[in-house]
């Protein structure tokens, strides 16, 4: 619960009120780059692309959250500790819009993904972190019901998308789609670079797009799946359930019933109608 606004958020396994309090104490700095999303929508992918753009193709050292803290898990102090004297700080967060520390000069990238695929990915996420979620064998049907009610980490996906989508034209917000990045990574990486600053975009285009090609390669599914830097060692996952799992659009067809899929489509239509976000996946 945010004691200032009274707003409440379902927090992830392993997090407590003190962690939210700490996250909310963070003051967004002018140059900060926030990578925001609902879980399982391509956050790690976007973090990696963002880092590579800012750091001109040099991968981050060690495991991801040492370089790019997750605000609600790692807290305000971890974010403050990241040295931003040379490069802007990148901060990951799944917090709903209202909870995210704001600064008109900071930048906010948001990635959204078809909710059916996000749900399936979330199911495998829970399966892979069995000890964290204290379940060896999660039930996708039960998870589906909770997901539709928004009784899952970070509340309803539909609400999460709506508010970010309403802010998509703010000068310091960029709204991206997982499916667009899959379809044309070069185009989306250039968009990210332009949003971060013209100088990043021109670096990417220099020498016949040499740096752009490097970033495309280092953020490809194949490359990312082969690197073991996304999850801390204490959170090791079984070999057959890697964190960078399948990376496909439409995997929901293998896991949801026809009824579940059409109910989810209907929910998207109704609950994201006012914001217009219901049309995000019309072409996919
Ligand atoms: P799947 O479980 O469908 O494979 P998040 O980082 O928000 O937790 O999202 C994880 C999802 O993004 C996983 O989806 C993961 O495989 C996918 N992903 C990560 N890197 C990717 C990449 N380079 N290309 C495509 N999908 C990627």
mmCIF file of N, CA and C in Angstrom, residues 19-144:
data_model
loop_
_atom_site.group_PDB
_atom_site.id
_atom_site.type_symbol
_atom_site.label_atom_id
_atom_site.label_comp_id
_atom_site.label_asym_id
_atom_site.label_seq_id
_atom_site.Cartn_x
_atom_site.Cartn_y
_atom_site.Cartn_z
ATOM 1 N N UNK A 19 9.690 -3.129 1.158
ATOM 2 C CA UNK A 19 10.304 -3.011 -0.171
ATOM 3 C C UNK A 19 9.569 -1.974 -1.016
ATOM 4 N N UNK A 20 8.239 -1.960 -0.894
ATOM 5 C CA UNK A 20 7.471 -0.942 -1.630
ATOM 6 C C UNK A 20 7.811 0.447 -1.078
ATOM 7 N N UNK A 21 7.857 0.537 0.241
ATOM 8 C CA UNK A 21 8.190 1.829 0.860
ATOM 9 C C UNK A 21 9.539 2.326 0.342
ATOM 10 N N UNK A 22 10.488 1.389 0.266
ATOM 11 C CA UNK A 22 11.818 1.767 -0.200
ATOM 12 C C UNK A 22 11.759 2.223 -1.659
ATOM 13 N N UNK A 23 11.041 1.462 -2.489
ATOM 14 C CA UNK A 23 10.921 1.826 -3.912
ATOM 15 C C UNK A 23 10.318 3.219 -4.053
ATOM 16 N N UNK A 24 9.319 3.505 -3.236
ATOM 17 C CA UNK A 24 8.624 4.794 -3.357
ATOM 18 C C UNK A 24 9.453 5.960 -2.819
ATOM 19 N N UNK A 25 10.501 5.630 -2.093
ATOM 20 C CA UNK A 25 11.384 6.697 -1.587
ATOM 21 C C UNK A 25 12.348 7.194 -2.668
ATOM 22 N N UNK A 26 12.448 6.435 -3.750
ATOM 23 C CA UNK A 26 13.407 6.823 -4.793
ATOM 24 C C UNK A 26 12.953 8.107 -5.493
ATOM 25 N N UNK A 27 13.874 9.052 -5.607
ATOM 26 C CA UNK A 27 13.572 10.288 -6.340
ATOM 27 C C UNK A 27 14.145 10.153 -7.738
ATOM 28 N N UNK A 28 13.282 10.200 -8.734
ATOM 29 C CA UNK A 28 13.756 10.052 -10.114
ATOM 30 C C UNK A 28 14.653 11.215 -10.492
ATOM 31 N N UNK A 29 15.813 10.893 -11.074
ATOM 32 C CA UNK A 29 16.774 11.929 -11.455
ATOM 33 C C UNK A 29 16.521 12.349 -12.916
ATOM 34 N N UNK A 30 17.053 13.523 -13.246
ATOM 35 C CA UNK A 30 16.812 14.069 -14.594
ATOM 36 C C UNK A 30 17.173 13.115 -15.728
ATOM 37 N N UNK A 31 18.287 12.397 -15.560
ATOM 38 C CA UNK A 31 18.769 11.570 -16.685
ATOM 39 C C UNK A 31 18.306 10.118 -16.593
ATOM 40 N N UNK A 32 17.553 9.769 -15.572
ATOM 41 C CA UNK A 32 17.182 8.361 -15.385
ATOM 42 C C UNK A 32 16.375 7.822 -16.556
ATOM 43 N N UNK A 33 16.602 6.539 -16.822
ATOM 44 C CA UNK A 33 15.819 5.844 -17.840
ATOM 45 C C UNK A 33 15.101 4.690 -17.141
ATOM 46 N N UNK A 34 13.795 4.774 -17.085
ATOM 47 C CA UNK A 34 13.000 3.719 -16.452
ATOM 48 C C UNK A 34 12.496 2.759 -17.528
ATOM 49 N N UNK A 35 12.720 1.472 -17.295
ATOM 50 C CA UNK A 35 12.189 0.456 -18.209
ATOM 51 C C UNK A 35 11.020 -0.192 -17.479
ATOM 52 N N UNK A 36 9.824 0.096 -17.966
ATOM 53 C CA UNK A 36 8.605 -0.242 -17.245
ATOM 54 C C UNK A 36 7.786 -1.263 -18.033
ATOM 55 N N UNK A 37 7.068 -2.091 -17.297
ATOM 56 C CA UNK A 37 6.250 -3.093 -17.984
ATOM 57 C C UNK A 37 5.430 -3.848 -16.965
ATOM 58 N N UNK A 38 4.513 -4.642 -17.478
ATOM 59 C CA UNK A 38 3.830 -5.665 -16.694
ATOM 60 C C UNK A 38 4.680 -6.933 -16.854
ATOM 61 N N UNK A 39 4.691 -7.807 -15.829
ATOM 62 C CA UNK A 39 5.561 -8.986 -15.938
ATOM 63 C C UNK A 39 5.332 -9.817 -17.209
ATOM 64 N N UNK A 40 6.404 -10.321 -17.733
ATOM 65 C CA UNK A 40 6.441 -11.272 -18.851
ATOM 66 C C UNK A 40 6.078 -10.689 -20.210
ATOM 67 N N UNK A 41 6.302 -9.413 -20.360
ATOM 68 C CA UNK A 41 5.944 -8.777 -21.620
ATOM 69 C C UNK A 41 7.177 -8.405 -22.467
ATOM 70 N N UNK A 42 8.349 -8.858 -22.011
ATOM 71 C CA UNK A 42 9.565 -8.538 -22.767
ATOM 72 C C UNK A 42 10.438 -7.512 -22.071
ATOM 73 N N UNK A 43 10.284 -7.405 -20.768
ATOM 74 C CA UNK A 43 11.040 -6.423 -19.980
ATOM 75 C C UNK A 43 12.548 -6.618 -20.122
ATOM 76 N N UNK A 44 12.983 -7.868 -19.974
ATOM 77 C CA UNK A 44 14.422 -8.164 -19.999
ATOM 78 C C UNK A 44 14.998 -7.825 -21.374
ATOM 79 N N UNK A 45 14.211 -8.107 -22.369
ATOM 80 C CA UNK A 45 14.614 -7.803 -23.747
ATOM 81 C C UNK A 45 14.798 -6.288 -23.908
ATOM 82 N N UNK A 46 13.813 -5.542 -23.443
ATOM 83 C CA UNK A 46 13.871 -4.083 -23.547
ATOM 84 C C UNK A 46 15.024 -3.519 -22.705
ATOM 85 N N UNK A 47 15.227 -4.106 -21.527
ATOM 86 C CA UNK A 47 16.350 -3.653 -20.687
ATOM 87 C C UNK A 47 17.666 -3.849 -21.423
ATOM 88 N N UNK A 48 17.794 -5.019 -22.028
ATOM 89 C CA UNK A 48 19.037 -5.330 -22.726
ATOM 90 C C UNK A 48 19.248 -4.372 -23.902
ATOM 91 N N UNK A 49 18.202 -4.146 -24.692
ATOM 92 C CA UNK A 49 18.333 -3.231 -25.839
ATOM 93 C C UNK A 49 18.675 -1.819 -25.374
ATOM 94 N N UNK A 50 17.993 -1.393 -24.314
ATOM 95 C CA UNK A 50 18.213 -0.032 -23.804
ATOM 96 C C UNK A 50 19.655 0.132 -23.322
ATOM 97 N N UNK A 51 20.104 -0.856 -22.559
ATOM 98 C CA UNK A 51 21.485 -0.814 -22.065
ATOM 99 C C UNK A 51 22.467 -0.747 -23.229
ATOM 100 N N UNK A 52 22.244 -1.621 -24.216
ATOM 101 C CA UNK A 52 23.185 -1.701 -25.338
ATOM 102 C C UNK A 52 23.214 -0.396 -26.139
ATOM 103 N N UNK A 53 22.073 0.257 -26.251
ATOM 104 C CA UNK A 53 22.042 1.545 -26.965
ATOM 105 C C UNK A 53 22.838 2.588 -26.171
ATOM 106 N N UNK A 54 22.544 2.664 -24.886
ATOM 107 C CA UNK A 54 23.208 3.675 -24.045
ATOM 108 C C UNK A 54 24.712 3.424 -23.963
ATOM 109 N N UNK A 55 25.084 2.147 -23.899
ATOM 110 C CA UNK A 55 26.497 1.795 -23.716
ATOM 111 C C UNK A 55 27.176 1.416 -25.030
ATOM 112 N N UNK A 56 26.607 1.883 -26.118
ATOM 113 C CA UNK A 56 27.194 1.687 -27.459
ATOM 114 C C UNK A 56 27.652 0.249 -27.698
ATOM 115 N N UNK A 57 26.756 -0.700 -27.409
ATOM 116 C CA UNK A 57 27.026 -2.092 -27.778
ATOM 117 C C UNK A 57 27.862 -2.871 -26.789
ATOM 118 N N UNK A 58 28.231 -2.255 -25.651
ATOM 119 C CA UNK A 58 28.998 -2.999 -24.638
ATOM 120 C C UNK A 58 28.015 -3.633 -23.667
ATOM 121 N N UNK A 59 27.997 -4.971 -23.591
ATOM 122 C CA UNK A 59 27.043 -5.628 -22.703
ATOM 123 C C UNK A 59 27.311 -5.284 -21.241
ATOM 124 N N UNK A 60 26.285 -5.412 -20.413
ATOM 125 C CA UNK A 60 26.522 -5.105 -19.003
ATOM 126 C C UNK A 60 27.339 -6.222 -18.369
ATOM 127 N N UNK A 61 28.149 -5.856 -17.384
ATOM 128 C CA UNK A 61 28.979 -6.878 -16.750
ATOM 129 C C UNK A 61 28.184 -7.652 -15.709
ATOM 130 N N UNK A 62 28.416 -8.938 -15.590
ATOM 131 C CA UNK A 62 27.779 -9.747 -14.532
ATOM 132 C C UNK A 62 26.305 -9.946 -14.760
ATOM 133 N N UNK A 63 25.578 -10.091 -13.683
ATOM 134 C CA UNK A 63 24.156 -10.395 -13.843
ATOM 135 C C UNK A 63 23.324 -9.119 -13.873
ATOM 136 N N UNK A 64 22.216 -9.208 -14.600
ATOM 137 C CA UNK A 64 21.446 -8.031 -14.999
ATOM 138 C C UNK A 64 21.143 -7.026 -13.895
ATOM 139 N N UNK A 65 20.634 -7.511 -12.761
ATOM 140 C CA UNK A 65 20.136 -6.543 -11.774
ATOM 141 C C UNK A 65 21.244 -5.826 -11.013
ATOM 142 N N UNK A 66 22.476 -6.272 -11.221
ATOM 143 C CA UNK A 66 23.592 -5.515 -10.622
ATOM 144 C C UNK A 66 23.774 -4.208 -11.391
ATOM 145 N N UNK A 67 23.492 -4.267 -12.700
ATOM 146 C CA UNK A 67 23.652 -3.070 -13.530
ATOM 147 C C UNK A 67 22.370 -2.272 -13.610
ATOM 148 N N UNK A 68 21.234 -3.006 -13.642
ATOM 149 C CA UNK A 68 19.934 -2.340 -13.775
ATOM 150 C C UNK A 68 19.013 -2.852 -12.677
ATOM 151 N N UNK A 69 18.970 -2.163 -11.551
ATOM 152 C CA UNK A 69 18.178 -2.664 -10.429
ATOM 153 C C UNK A 69 16.691 -2.668 -10.726
ATOM 154 N N UNK A 70 15.996 -3.574 -10.063
ATOM 155 C CA UNK A 70 14.536 -3.588 -10.147
ATOM 156 C C UNK A 70 14.056 -2.874 -8.897
ATOM 157 N N UNK A 71 13.408 -1.741 -9.108
ATOM 158 C CA UNK A 71 13.129 -0.823 -8.010
ATOM 159 C C UNK A 71 12.421 -1.489 -6.833
ATOM 160 N N UNK A 72 11.365 -2.237 -7.113
ATOM 161 C CA UNK A 72 10.557 -2.795 -6.025
ATOM 162 C C UNK A 72 11.228 -3.970 -5.328
ATOM 163 N N UNK A 73 12.204 -4.594 -5.958
ATOM 164 C CA UNK A 73 12.923 -5.688 -5.308
ATOM 165 C C UNK A 73 14.198 -5.185 -4.647
ATOM 166 N N UNK A 74 14.935 -4.387 -5.387
ATOM 167 C CA UNK A 74 16.266 -3.997 -4.924
ATOM 168 C C UNK A 74 16.245 -2.731 -4.088
ATOM 169 N N UNK A 75 15.161 -1.970 -4.225
ATOM 170 C CA UNK A 75 14.980 -0.815 -3.354
ATOM 171 C C UNK A 75 15.689 0.444 -3.830
ATOM 172 N N UNK A 76 15.305 1.506 -3.168
ATOM 173 C CA UNK A 76 15.790 2.843 -3.457
ATOM 174 C C UNK A 76 17.319 2.923 -3.367
ATOM 175 N N UNK A 77 17.879 2.269 -2.351
ATOM 176 C CA UNK A 77 19.320 2.414 -2.116
ATOM 177 C C UNK A 77 20.118 1.787 -3.254
ATOM 178 N N UNK A 78 19.651 0.623 -3.727
ATOM 179 C CA UNK A 78 20.369 -0.050 -4.824
ATOM 180 C C UNK A 78 20.352 0.823 -6.071
ATOM 181 N N UNK A 79 19.226 1.469 -6.319
ATOM 182 C CA UNK A 79 19.128 2.336 -7.496
ATOM 183 C C UNK A 79 20.066 3.539 -7.344
ATOM 184 N N UNK A 80 20.081 4.112 -6.131
ATOM 185 C CA UNK A 80 20.945 5.276 -5.870
ATOM 186 C C UNK A 80 22.424 4.927 -6.074
ATOM 187 N N UNK A 81 22.757 3.673 -5.769
ATOM 188 C CA UNK A 81 24.161 3.270 -5.816
ATOM 189 C C UNK A 81 24.726 3.172 -7.231
ATOM 190 N N UNK A 82 23.850 3.035 -8.206
ATOM 191 C CA UNK A 82 24.334 2.921 -9.583
ATOM 192 C C UNK A 82 24.961 4.253 -9.999
ATOM 193 N N UNK A 83 26.201 4.158 -10.435
ATOM 194 C CA UNK A 83 26.926 5.372 -10.813
ATOM 195 C C UNK A 83 26.360 5.902 -12.135
ATOM 196 N N UNK A 84 25.824 7.118 -12.107
ATOM 197 C CA UNK A 84 25.249 7.675 -13.340
ATOM 198 C C UNK A 84 26.070 8.857 -13.839
ATOM 199 N N UNK A 85 27.337 8.913 -13.412
ATOM 200 C CA UNK A 85 28.130 10.079 -13.815
ATOM 201 C C UNK A 85 28.441 10.046 -15.314
ATOM 202 N N UNK A 86 28.649 8.856 -15.863
ATOM 203 C CA UNK A 86 28.988 8.770 -17.289
ATOM 204 C C UNK A 86 27.764 8.429 -18.139
ATOM 205 N N UNK A 87 27.037 7.400 -17.707
ATOM 206 C CA UNK A 87 25.873 6.953 -18.470
ATOM 207 C C UNK A 87 24.617 7.096 -17.619
ATOM 208 N N UNK A 88 23.481 7.380 -18.256
ATOM 209 C CA UNK A 88 22.266 7.447 -17.439
ATOM 210 C C UNK A 88 21.964 6.099 -16.796
ATOM 211 N N UNK A 89 21.375 6.167 -15.656
ATOM 212 C CA UNK A 89 20.988 4.981 -14.902
ATOM 213 C C UNK A 89 19.761 4.334 -15.562
ATOM 214 N N UNK A 90 19.746 2.995 -15.651
ATOM 215 C CA UNK A 90 18.553 2.287 -16.143
ATOM 216 C C UNK A 90 17.908 1.582 -14.961
ATOM 217 N N UNK A 91 16.645 1.784 -14.792
ATOM 218 C CA UNK A 91 15.939 1.170 -13.659
ATOM 219 C C UNK A 91 14.751 0.384 -14.172
ATOM 220 N N UNK A 92 14.654 -0.854 -13.719
ATOM 221 C CA UNK A 92 13.526 -1.710 -14.121
ATOM 222 C C UNK A 92 12.405 -1.594 -13.104
ATOM 223 N N UNK A 93 11.180 -1.551 -13.589
ATOM 224 C CA UNK A 93 10.059 -1.623 -12.646
ATOM 225 C C UNK A 93 8.802 -2.178 -13.318
ATOM 226 N N UNK A 94 8.081 -2.979 -12.532
ATOM 227 C CA UNK A 94 6.764 -3.454 -12.980
ATOM 228 C C UNK A 94 5.655 -2.679 -12.272
ATOM 229 N N UNK A 95 6.015 -1.702 -11.497
ATOM 230 C CA UNK A 95 4.993 -0.990 -10.727
ATOM 231 C C UNK A 95 3.967 -0.335 -11.655
ATOM 232 N N UNK A 96 2.691 -0.332 -11.245
ATOM 233 C CA UNK A 96 1.703 0.399 -12.034
ATOM 234 C C UNK A 96 2.090 1.879 -12.120
ATOM 235 N N UNK A 97 1.628 2.536 -13.166
ATOM 236 C CA UNK A 97 2.018 3.914 -13.492
ATOM 237 C C UNK A 97 2.053 4.840 -12.276
ATOM 238 N N UNK A 98 0.988 4.825 -11.487
ATOM 239 C CA UNK A 98 0.900 5.793 -10.389
ATOM 240 C C UNK A 98 1.984 5.635 -9.333
ATOM 241 N N UNK A 99 2.558 4.441 -9.262
ATOM 242 C CA UNK A 99 3.578 4.190 -8.242
ATOM 243 C C UNK A 99 4.991 4.541 -8.726
ATOM 244 N N UNK A 100 5.157 4.707 -10.016
ATOM 245 C CA UNK A 100 6.509 4.897 -10.558
ATOM 246 C C UNK A 100 7.000 6.322 -10.265
ATOM 247 N N UNK A 101 8.196 6.457 -9.693
ATOM 248 C CA UNK A 101 8.714 7.802 -9.400
ATOM 249 C C UNK A 101 8.819 8.625 -10.684
ATOM 250 N N UNK A 102 8.319 9.839 -10.636
ATOM 251 C CA UNK A 102 8.263 10.646 -11.858
ATOM 252 C C UNK A 102 9.231 11.827 -11.793
ATOM 253 N N UNK A 103 9.737 12.157 -12.971
ATOM 254 C CA UNK A 103 10.531 13.373 -13.152
ATOM 255 C C UNK A 103 10.325 13.746 -14.615
ATOM 256 N N UNK A 104 9.899 14.962 -14.889
ATOM 257 C CA UNK A 104 9.597 15.310 -16.285
ATOM 258 C C UNK A 104 10.797 15.174 -17.215
ATOM 259 N N UNK A 105 12.016 15.175 -16.646
ATOM 260 C CA UNK A 105 13.193 15.053 -17.522
ATOM 261 C C UNK A 105 13.729 13.617 -17.591
ATOM 262 N N UNK A 106 13.214 12.738 -16.724
ATOM 263 C CA UNK A 106 13.593 11.317 -16.830
ATOM 264 C C UNK A 106 12.836 10.716 -18.009
ATOM 265 N N UNK A 107 13.292 9.535 -18.479
ATOM 266 C CA UNK A 107 12.596 8.891 -19.611
ATOM 267 C C UNK A 107 11.988 7.575 -19.161
ATOM 268 N N UNK A 108 10.850 7.261 -19.763
ATOM 269 C CA UNK A 108 10.098 6.067 -19.372
ATOM 270 C C UNK A 108 9.778 5.256 -20.617
ATOM 271 N N UNK A 109 10.386 4.071 -20.693
ATOM 272 C CA UNK A 109 10.059 3.165 -21.795
ATOM 273 C C UNK A 109 9.093 2.122 -21.252
ATOM 274 N N UNK A 110 8.052 1.834 -22.005
ATOM 275 C CA UNK A 110 7.083 0.824 -21.567
ATOM 276 C C UNK A 110 6.919 -0.184 -22.689
ATOM 277 N N UNK A 111 6.929 -1.473 -22.331
ATOM 278 C CA UNK A 111 6.683 -2.499 -23.352
ATOM 279 C C UNK A 111 5.437 -3.295 -22.978
ATOM 280 N N UNK A 112 4.580 -3.518 -23.971
ATOM 281 C CA UNK A 112 3.365 -4.304 -23.760
ATOM 282 C C UNK A 112 3.389 -5.501 -24.708
ATOM 283 N N UNK A 113 2.679 -6.551 -24.321
ATOM 284 C CA UNK A 113 2.637 -7.778 -25.116
ATOM 285 C C UNK A 113 1.225 -8.327 -25.056
ATOM 286 N N UNK A 114 0.845 -9.003 -26.107
ATOM 287 C CA UNK A 114 -0.477 -9.625 -26.119
ATOM 288 C C UNK A 114 -0.734 -10.337 -24.783
ATOM 289 N N UNK A 115 -1.840 -10.023 -24.105
ATOM 290 C CA UNK A 115 -2.065 -10.598 -22.774
ATOM 291 C C UNK A 115 -2.124 -12.128 -22.754
ATOM 292 N N UNK A 116 -2.542 -12.732 -23.822
ATOM 293 C CA UNK A 116 -2.622 -14.208 -23.823
ATOM 294 C C UNK A 116 -1.202 -14.797 -23.745
ATOM 295 N N UNK A 117 -0.283 -14.223 -24.516
ATOM 296 C CA UNK A 117 1.105 -14.702 -24.457
ATOM 297 C C UNK A 117 1.767 -14.322 -23.130
ATOM 298 N N UNK A 118 1.416 -13.148 -22.619
ATOM 299 C CA UNK A 118 2.008 -12.725 -21.338
ATOM 300 C C UNK A 118 1.578 -13.680 -20.224
ATOM 301 N N UNK A 119 0.317 -14.095 -20.265
ATOM 302 C CA UNK A 119 -0.181 -15.028 -19.248
ATOM 303 C C UNK A 119 0.546 -16.374 -19.334
ATOM 304 N N UNK A 120 0.679 -16.895 -20.545
ATOM 305 C CA UNK A 120 1.358 -18.190 -20.716
ATOM 306 C C UNK A 120 2.812 -18.087 -20.237
ATOM 307 N N UNK A 121 3.450 -16.985 -20.578
ATOM 308 C CA UNK A 121 4.826 -16.778 -20.152
ATOM 309 C C UNK A 121 4.903 -16.695 -18.613
ATOM 310 N N UNK A 122 3.903 -16.071 -18.028
ATOM 311 C CA UNK A 122 3.837 -15.933 -16.558
ATOM 312 C C UNK A 122 3.687 -17.308 -15.905
ATOM 313 N N UNK A 123 2.880 -18.158 -16.533
ATOM 314 C CA UNK A 123 2.693 -19.520 -16.030
ATOM 315 C C UNK A 123 4.049 -20.244 -15.957
ATOM 316 N N UNK A 124 4.831 -20.132 -17.028
ATOM 317 C CA UNK A 124 6.139 -20.808 -17.031
ATOM 318 C C UNK A 124 7.140 -20.113 -16.102
ATOM 319 N N UNK A 125 6.937 -18.848 -15.903
ATOM 320 C CA UNK A 125 7.776 -18.097 -14.961
ATOM 321 C C UNK A 125 7.578 -18.683 -13.547
ATOM 322 N N UNK A 126 6.311 -18.885 -13.180
ATOM 323 C CA UNK A 126 6.000 -19.428 -11.855
ATOM 324 C C UNK A 126 6.544 -20.863 -11.737
ATOM 325 N N UNK A 127 6.345 -21.627 -12.792
ATOM 326 C CA UNK A 127 6.842 -23.016 -12.807
ATOM 327 C C UNK A 127 8.362 -23.060 -12.613
ATOM 328 N N UNK A 128 9.037 -22.118 -13.242
ATOM 329 C CA UNK A 128 10.495 -22.090 -13.178
ATOM 330 C C UNK A 128 11.038 -21.594 -11.847
ATOM 331 N N UNK A 129 10.249 -20.776 -11.165
ATOM 332 C CA UNK A 129 10.673 -20.279 -9.845
ATOM 333 C C UNK A 129 9.861 -20.982 -8.756
ATOM 334 N N UNK A 130 9.859 -22.328 -8.827
ATOM 335 C CA UNK A 130 9.001 -23.127 -7.950
ATOM 336 C C UNK A 130 9.213 -22.806 -6.468
ATOM 337 N N UNK A 131 10.457 -22.628 -6.050
ATOM 338 C CA UNK A 131 10.659 -22.428 -4.612
ATOM 339 C C UNK A 131 10.197 -21.032 -4.198
ATOM 340 N N UNK A 132 10.388 -20.067 -5.069
ATOM 341 C CA UNK A 132 9.944 -18.700 -4.767
ATOM 342 C C UNK A 132 8.413 -18.664 -4.619
ATOM 343 N N UNK A 133 7.731 -19.341 -5.523
ATOM 344 C CA UNK A 133 6.262 -19.322 -5.512
ATOM 345 C C UNK A 133 5.670 -20.465 -4.682
ATOM 346 N N UNK A 134 6.563 -21.301 -4.144
ATOM 347 C CA UNK A 134 6.161 -22.441 -3.307
ATOM 348 C C UNK A 134 5.128 -23.321 -3.991
ATOM 349 N N UNK A 135 5.362 -23.578 -5.259
ATOM 350 C CA UNK A 135 4.502 -24.514 -5.971
ATOM 351 C C UNK A 135 5.303 -25.213 -7.059
ATOM 352 N N UNK A 136 5.234 -26.540 -7.062
ATOM 353 C CA UNK A 136 5.966 -27.319 -8.056
ATOM 354 C C UNK A 136 5.157 -27.397 -9.342
ATOM 355 N N UNK A 137 3.826 -27.349 -9.172
ATOM 356 C CA UNK A 137 2.967 -27.675 -10.291
ATOM 357 C C UNK A 137 1.798 -26.689 -10.396
ATOM 358 N N UNK A 138 2.067 -25.448 -10.828
ATOM 359 C CA UNK A 138 0.971 -24.482 -10.896
ATOM 360 C C UNK A 138 -0.104 -24.925 -11.900
ATOM 361 N N UNK A 139 -1.320 -24.467 -11.650
ATOM 362 C CA UNK A 139 -2.449 -24.862 -12.494
ATOM 363 C C UNK A 139 -2.777 -23.670 -13.399
ATOM 364 N N UNK A 140 -2.667 -23.862 -14.688
ATOM 365 C CA UNK A 140 -2.852 -22.730 -15.610
ATOM 366 C C UNK A 140 -4.290 -22.211 -15.578
ATOM 367 N N UNK A 141 -5.241 -23.091 -15.284
ATOM 368 C CA UNK A 141 -6.650 -22.643 -15.254
ATOM 369 C C UNK A 141 -6.907 -21.736 -14.056
ATOM 370 N N UNK A 142 -6.320 -22.119 -12.929
ATOM 371 C CA UNK A 142 -6.473 -21.263 -11.728
ATOM 372 C C UNK A 142 -5.759 -19.934 -11.950
ATOM 373 N N UNK A 143 -4.589 -20.016 -12.548
ATOM 374 C CA UNK A 143 -3.837 -18.791 -12.802
ATOM 375 C C UNK A 143 -4.623 -17.883 -13.755
ATOM 376 N N UNK A 144 -5.230 -18.486 -14.753
ATOM 377 C CA UNK A 144 -6.036 -17.733 -15.723
ATOM 378 C C UNK A 144 -7.131 -16.943 -14.998
#
